[in-house]
Amino acid sequence: MSIYLDRVFVLNLAVDYLLLLAAAKLAGTPLRRLRFLLCSAGGGLYASAIFLPGLIWLSHPVCKIAVGAGMAWIAFGRERHIIKLIGLFFLLSGALAGIVLAVGFCIGAPELLLGKIYRAEIDWKLLLGGTAVLSVVLHLLFRQGARHGGGELMTVQVSINGKVNSFTALHDTGNTLRNPVDGRPVLVMEQSALLDLLPEMDVRILMEKYSPEETMERLYAAGSELRFTLLPFCSVGTESGLLLAVRSDYIVLRRRKIPHTLIALSTGPVSDGGGYCALWGGSEREERIEKAAEADVDLAAADRQAG
């Protein structure tokens, strides 16, 4: 019996990658494609190692479960609900195995079909074509899986008082909250998620749960080093109100740094399922205009320096 390790590697890499991608889309988490690809390559190497002399013990079910869980853990390691994501990955893997088994029963040779797939006894054209078809099917089925309320999930990096952390944010087109002074978009964020970036004194005052006006008064009376302000807002079920906001050092969205962005603090959750903790309402047009304005400022500064 001939085993083609290159086919085993490619088949398992493709299947693992598509399963990780499908799990992320279903859960509404950011699609970290390069990380998924690297983890899938590790899965492909493991599947190939099973057929090497002296490594047959790697095919034990305990090893397979451990490797699968480890691969998913590394792929989703930056997410808050990682255990649920690992479980979803295993559920999708079981569903795919069930589909293959059902096809085997339909053709009357389930063991033969499973054996051929296990050993990757598949023609290259069929292997690559099947991967492409499965990718298209997953895209059509789950292309809305990472969307909530008309927006896509993204990773936002926030810096306050020299401390930096990354969070998952929803690009919510219905979020029109803006800084009334300059009209720039405001990042709305769960207060509890931001506490690690704030000074201990500010955290103690925020946890006392006063009204936004009283909280800001107490922060300034205590000599807070951060710049807080109040933002007027309206939302469904609320006629009007005020949100306490803090000025960041910068935020990073889509690999672009936006300095001194206001972050409005929401005392309650901003998501219904816990998949994200922030809302961003800035449009691509606004981001292009702001980028052009920053470029003009840099050009003017360079001209002054040259003069």
Short mmCIF file of C-alpha atoms in Angstrom, two decimals:
data_model
loop_
_atom_site.label_atom_id
_atom_site.label_comp_id
_atom_site.label_asym_id
_atom_site.label_seq_id
_atom_site.Cartn_x
_atom_site.Cartn_y
_atom_site.Cartn_z
CA MET A 1 0.00 0.00 0.00
CA SER A 2 1.38 3.41 -1.03
CA ILE A 3 0.78 6.47 1.13
CA TYR A 4 1.35 9.86 -0.49
CA LEU A 5 2.34 12.12 2.41
CA ASP A 6 2.12 15.27 0.30
CA ARG A 7 -1.55 14.54 -0.45
CA VAL A 8 -2.23 13.69 3.18
CA PHE A 9 -0.68 17.00 4.22
CA VAL A 10 -2.57 19.11 1.67
CA LEU A 11 -5.92 17.41 2.31
CA ASN A 12 -5.72 17.82 6.09
CA LEU A 13 -4.43 21.38 5.82
CA ALA A 14 -7.35 22.34 3.57
CA VAL A 15 -10.00 20.62 5.69
CA ASP A 16 -8.63 21.98 8.99
CA TYR A 17 -8.41 25.51 7.57
CA LEU A 18 -11.97 25.45 6.27
CA LEU A 19 -13.27 24.03 9.56
CA LEU A 20 -11.51 26.76 11.57
CA LEU A 21 -12.82 29.39 9.16
CA ALA A 22 -16.38 28.04 9.37
CA ALA A 23 -16.24 27.94 13.19
CA ALA A 24 -15.04 31.54 13.32
CA LYS A 25 -17.75 32.71 10.92
CA LEU A 26 -20.48 30.88 12.81
CA ALA A 27 -19.30 32.32 16.15
CA GLY A 28 -18.89 35.80 14.73
CA THR A 29 -15.23 36.14 15.70
CA PRO A 30 -12.54 37.89 13.64
CA LEU A 31 -11.19 35.81 10.77
CA ARG A 32 -7.49 35.47 11.57
CA ARG A 33 -6.71 33.74 8.28
CA LEU A 34 -2.93 33.58 8.61
CA ARG A 35 -3.16 32.13 12.13
CA PHE A 36 -5.75 29.59 10.91
CA LEU A 37 -3.49 28.65 8.00
CA LEU A 38 -0.48 28.09 10.24
CA CYS A 39 -2.51 26.00 12.69
CA SER A 40 -3.92 23.98 9.80
CA ALA A 41 -0.39 23.37 8.53
CA GLY A 42 0.41 21.94 11.95
CA GLY A 43 -2.63 19.67 11.64
CA GLY A 44 -1.42 18.55 8.23
CA LEU A 45 2.02 17.72 9.60
CA TYR A 46 0.44 15.69 12.41
CA ALA A 47 -1.74 13.75 9.96
CA SER A 48 1.34 12.98 7.84
CA ALA A 49 3.41 11.92 10.86
CA ILE A 50 0.89 9.20 11.69
CA PHE A 51 2.07 7.19 8.69
CA LEU A 52 5.78 7.41 9.51
CA PRO A 53 7.52 4.32 10.97
CA GLY A 54 7.44 4.20 14.76
CA LEU A 55 4.80 6.94 15.09
CA ILE A 56 1.67 4.83 14.69
CA TRP A 57 0.82 5.61 18.34
CA LEU A 58 -0.08 9.14 17.19
CA SER A 59 -3.24 7.69 15.62
CA HIS A 60 -4.69 6.87 19.04
CA PRO A 61 -8.03 8.69 19.61
CA VAL A 62 -6.65 10.46 22.70
CA CYS A 63 -3.80 11.91 20.61
CA LYS A 64 -6.21 13.02 17.90
CA ILE A 65 -8.46 14.78 20.40
CA ALA A 66 -5.49 16.43 22.10
CA VAL A 67 -3.99 17.65 18.82
CA GLY A 68 -7.37 18.89 17.57
CA ALA A 69 -8.04 20.76 20.80
CA GLY A 70 -4.53 22.22 20.81
CA MET A 71 -4.85 23.39 17.22
CA ALA A 72 -8.19 25.08 17.92
CA TRP A 73 -6.84 26.57 21.17
CA ILE A 74 -3.94 28.21 19.32
CA ALA A 75 -6.21 29.37 16.48
CA PHE A 76 -8.80 30.97 18.81
CA GLY A 77 -6.48 31.75 21.72
CA ARG A 78 -7.25 35.50 21.65
CA GLU A 79 -11.01 35.11 21.93
CA ARG A 80 -13.05 35.36 25.15
CA HIS A 81 -15.20 32.23 24.68
CA ILE A 82 -12.45 29.88 23.58
CA ILE A 83 -13.99 26.72 25.09
CA LYS A 84 -17.19 27.24 23.11
CA LEU A 85 -15.14 27.84 19.95
CA ILE A 86 -13.18 24.62 20.46
CA GLY A 87 -16.46 22.76 20.98
CA LEU A 88 -17.87 24.31 17.80
CA PHE A 89 -14.76 23.21 15.89
CA PHE A 90 -15.24 19.61 17.05
CA LEU A 91 -18.95 19.72 16.21
CA LEU A 92 -18.20 20.89 12.68
CA SER A 93 -15.54 18.18 12.34
CA GLY A 94 -18.05 15.55 13.44
CA ALA A 95 -20.65 16.93 11.04
CA LEU A 96 -18.20 16.70 8.15
CA ALA A 97 -17.30 13.12 9.11
CA GLY A 98 -21.00 12.30 9.25
CA ILE A 99 -21.52 13.68 5.76
CA VAL A 100 -18.64 11.61 4.41
CA LEU A 101 -20.03 8.51 6.13
CA ALA A 102 -23.49 9.17 4.69
CA VAL A 103 -22.03 9.46 1.19
CA GLY A 104 -20.21 6.17 1.79
CA PHE A 105 -23.48 4.43 2.70
CA CYS A 106 -25.13 5.91 -0.38
CA ILE A 107 -22.51 4.34 -2.65
CA GLY A 108 -22.56 1.11 -0.65
CA ALA A 109 -18.93 1.21 0.49
CA PRO A 110 -18.52 3.44 3.58
CA GLU A 111 -15.34 1.73 4.83
CA LEU A 112 -13.70 1.95 1.41
CA LEU A 113 -14.50 5.66 1.07
CA LEU A 114 -13.32 6.48 4.59
CA GLY A 115 -10.10 4.53 4.03
CA LYS A 116 -9.35 6.37 0.78
CA ILE A 117 -9.94 9.75 2.41
CA TYR A 118 -7.90 8.80 5.49
CA ARG A 119 -4.94 7.82 3.28
CA ALA A 120 -5.63 10.69 0.83
CA GLU A 121 -5.87 8.26 -2.09
CA ILE A 122 -7.36 11.04 -4.19
CA ASP A 123 -6.32 12.46 -7.52
CA TRP A 124 -4.78 15.94 -7.31
CA LYS A 125 -7.47 17.44 -9.56
CA LEU A 126 -10.23 15.95 -7.42
CA LEU A 127 -8.46 17.03 -4.22
CA LEU A 128 -7.98 20.65 -5.24
CA GLY A 129 -11.35 20.85 -6.98
CA GLY A 130 -13.15 19.42 -3.96
CA THR A 131 -11.40 21.90 -1.68
CA ALA A 132 -12.43 24.80 -3.91
CA VAL A 133 -16.05 23.61 -4.02
CA LEU A 134 -16.17 23.14 -0.23
CA SER A 135 -14.71 26.62 0.25
CA VAL A 136 -17.39 28.16 -1.97
CA VAL A 137 -20.15 26.25 -0.17
CA LEU A 138 -18.89 27.40 3.24
CA HIS A 139 -18.70 30.98 1.99
CA LEU A 140 -22.27 30.88 0.69
CA LEU A 141 -23.62 29.24 3.85
CA PHE A 142 -21.72 31.24 6.45
CA ARG A 143 -20.89 34.57 4.81
CA GLN A 144 -23.36 36.29 7.15
CA GLY A 145 -22.17 34.36 10.22
CA ALA A 146 -19.78 37.07 11.29
CA ARG A 147 -22.35 39.84 10.97
CA HIS A 148 -24.54 41.28 13.67
CA GLY A 149 -26.92 44.12 13.03
CA GLY A 150 -25.46 45.12 9.69
CA GLY A 151 -21.77 45.22 10.58
CA GLU A 152 -18.65 43.11 10.61
CA LEU A 153 -16.41 42.19 13.50
CA MET A 154 -12.91 43.59 13.64
CA THR A 155 -10.00 43.81 16.05
CA VAL A 156 -9.37 47.21 17.64
CA GLN A 157 -6.22 48.07 19.56
CA VAL A 158 -6.70 50.70 22.27
CA SER A 159 -3.99 52.70 24.03
CA ILE A 160 -4.80 54.76 27.17
CA ASN A 161 -2.26 56.27 29.52
CA GLY A 162 0.52 54.28 27.84
CA LYS A 163 -1.21 50.91 28.30
CA VAL A 164 -2.30 48.92 25.25
CA ASN A 165 -4.78 46.08 24.76
CA SER A 166 -6.74 44.53 21.89
CA PHE A 167 -10.50 43.99 21.77
CA THR A 168 -13.17 42.75 19.38
CA ALA A 169 -15.39 45.51 18.00
CA LEU A 170 -18.44 45.54 15.76
CA HIS A 171 -18.46 47.91 12.81
CA ASP A 172 -22.03 49.05 13.42
CA THR A 173 -23.39 51.21 10.60
CA GLY A 174 -26.25 52.29 12.85
CA ASN A 175 -23.89 53.80 15.41
CA THR A 176 -23.81 57.53 14.62
CA LEU A 177 -22.25 58.75 17.87
CA ARG A 178 -19.77 61.53 17.07
CA ASN A 179 -17.60 63.97 18.95
CA PRO A 180 -19.69 67.18 18.87
CA VAL A 181 -16.52 69.29 18.77
CA ASP A 182 -14.85 67.92 15.65
CA GLY A 183 -17.41 65.43 14.31
CA ARG A 184 -15.06 62.45 14.53
CA PRO A 185 -16.50 58.97 15.24
CA VAL A 186 -16.52 57.73 18.84
CA LEU A 187 -15.68 54.19 19.91
CA VAL A 188 -18.41 52.91 22.26
CA MET A 189 -17.02 50.31 24.65
CA GLU A 190 -18.11 48.30 27.65
CA GLN A 191 -16.67 50.00 30.71
CA SER A 192 -15.75 46.68 32.34
CA ALA A 193 -13.55 45.71 29.37
CA LEU A 194 -11.55 48.94 29.58
CA LEU A 195 -10.77 48.98 33.30
CA ASP A 196 -7.37 47.27 32.92
CA LEU A 197 -6.12 50.29 30.94
CA LEU A 198 -7.21 52.89 33.50
CA PRO A 199 -5.43 54.07 36.68
CA GLU A 200 -6.56 52.39 39.90
CA MET A 201 -7.99 55.63 41.30
CA ASP A 202 -10.15 56.14 38.22
CA VAL A 203 -11.32 52.52 38.35
CA ARG A 204 -12.47 52.90 41.96
CA ILE A 205 -14.52 55.98 41.07
CA LEU A 206 -16.05 54.34 37.99
CA MET A 207 -17.04 51.28 40.00
CA GLU A 208 -19.07 53.44 42.41
CA LYS A 209 -21.75 53.71 39.71
CA TYR A 210 -22.70 57.35 39.97
CA SER A 211 -24.39 59.20 37.12
CA PRO A 212 -22.04 60.24 34.28
CA GLU A 213 -22.09 63.87 35.48
CA GLU A 214 -21.26 62.94 39.06
CA THR A 215 -18.60 60.46 37.98
CA MET A 216 -16.79 63.04 35.84
CA GLU A 217 -16.98 65.59 38.68
CA ARG A 218 -15.43 63.09 41.10
CA LEU A 219 -12.73 62.11 38.60
CA TYR A 220 -11.58 65.68 38.13
CA ALA A 221 -11.86 66.43 41.86
CA ALA A 222 -9.57 63.44 42.52
CA GLY A 223 -7.01 64.78 40.05
CA SER A 224 -7.35 62.18 37.29
CA GLU A 225 -4.55 62.30 34.73
CA LEU A 226 -6.91 61.30 31.92
CA ARG A 227 -9.16 63.58 29.90
CA PHE A 228 -12.82 62.74 30.46
CA THR A 229 -15.82 64.39 28.84
CA LEU A 230 -19.58 63.93 28.45
CA LEU A 231 -21.25 63.04 25.17
CA PRO A 232 -24.98 63.49 24.44
CA PHE A 233 -26.64 60.47 22.85
CA CYS A 234 -30.00 59.04 21.84
CA SER A 235 -30.89 55.38 21.43
CA VAL A 236 -33.94 53.18 21.02
CA GLY A 237 -35.95 53.24 24.22
CA THR A 238 -34.03 56.26 25.57
CA GLU A 239 -35.17 59.78 24.77
CA SER A 240 -31.78 61.33 25.53
CA GLY A 241 -28.86 60.96 27.88
CA LEU A 242 -25.16 61.44 28.51
CA LEU A 243 -22.25 59.05 28.19
CA LEU A 244 -18.96 59.44 30.01
CA ALA A 245 -16.07 59.29 27.53
CA VAL A 246 -12.30 59.18 27.89
CA ARG A 247 -9.76 60.38 25.34
CA SER A 248 -7.40 57.62 24.21
CA ASP A 249 -3.78 57.94 23.18
CA TYR A 250 -4.83 56.24 19.97
CA ILE A 251 -6.80 53.33 18.55
CA VAL A 252 -5.72 51.04 15.71
CA LEU A 253 -8.32 49.86 13.19
CA ARG A 254 -7.54 48.02 9.96
CA ARG A 255 -3.80 48.55 10.58
CA ARG A 256 -4.35 52.32 10.79
CA LYS A 257 -3.63 54.37 13.89
CA ILE A 258 -6.25 57.01 14.78
CA PRO A 259 -4.90 59.33 17.49
CA HIS A 260 -6.87 60.84 20.39
CA THR A 261 -10.12 59.02 19.65
CA LEU A 262 -12.86 59.40 22.25
CA ILE A 263 -14.05 56.17 23.88
CA ALA A 264 -17.57 56.31 25.31
CA LEU A 265 -17.99 54.08 28.36
CA SER A 266 -21.12 51.91 28.39
CA THR A 267 -22.02 50.60 31.85
CA GLY A 268 -23.93 47.70 30.26
CA PRO A 269 -23.02 45.16 27.57
CA VAL A 270 -23.02 46.34 23.95
CA SER A 271 -23.52 42.85 22.48
CA ASP A 272 -26.28 40.29 22.87
CA GLY A 273 -24.04 37.22 22.72
CA GLY A 274 -20.70 38.38 24.11
CA GLY A 275 -18.88 38.17 20.76
CA TYR A 276 -17.64 41.77 20.97
CA CYS A 277 -17.29 44.52 23.57
CA ALA A 278 -17.13 47.68 21.45
CA LEU A 279 -19.00 49.46 18.67
CA TRP A 280 -17.44 51.53 15.91
CA GLY A 281 -19.58 53.65 13.62
CA GLY A 282 -16.93 55.30 11.47
CA SER A 283 -17.39 54.90 7.72
CA GLU A 284 -14.65 54.21 5.22
CA ARG A 285 -15.32 57.62 3.68
CA GLU A 286 -14.73 59.34 7.03
CA GLU A 287 -11.55 57.35 7.53
CA ARG A 288 -10.28 58.34 4.05
CA ILE A 289 -11.05 62.02 4.71
CA GLU A 290 -9.28 61.88 8.07
CA LYS A 291 -6.30 60.10 6.53
CA ALA A 292 -6.06 62.77 3.83
CA ALA A 293 -6.26 65.52 6.47
CA GLU A 294 -3.44 63.89 8.46
CA ALA A 295 -1.37 63.65 5.28
CA ASP A 296 -1.90 67.39 4.62
CA VAL A 297 -0.82 68.21 8.18
CA ASP A 298 2.32 66.09 7.81
CA LEU A 299 3.09 67.76 4.45
CA ALA A 300 2.63 71.23 5.94
CA ALA A 301 4.92 70.35 8.84
CA ALA A 302 7.56 69.08 6.42
CA ASP A 303 7.34 72.32 4.39
CA ARG A 304 7.79 74.42 7.55
CA GLN A 305 10.79 72.35 8.54
CA ALA A 306 12.30 72.69 5.08
CA GLY A 307 11.72 76.48 5.13
#
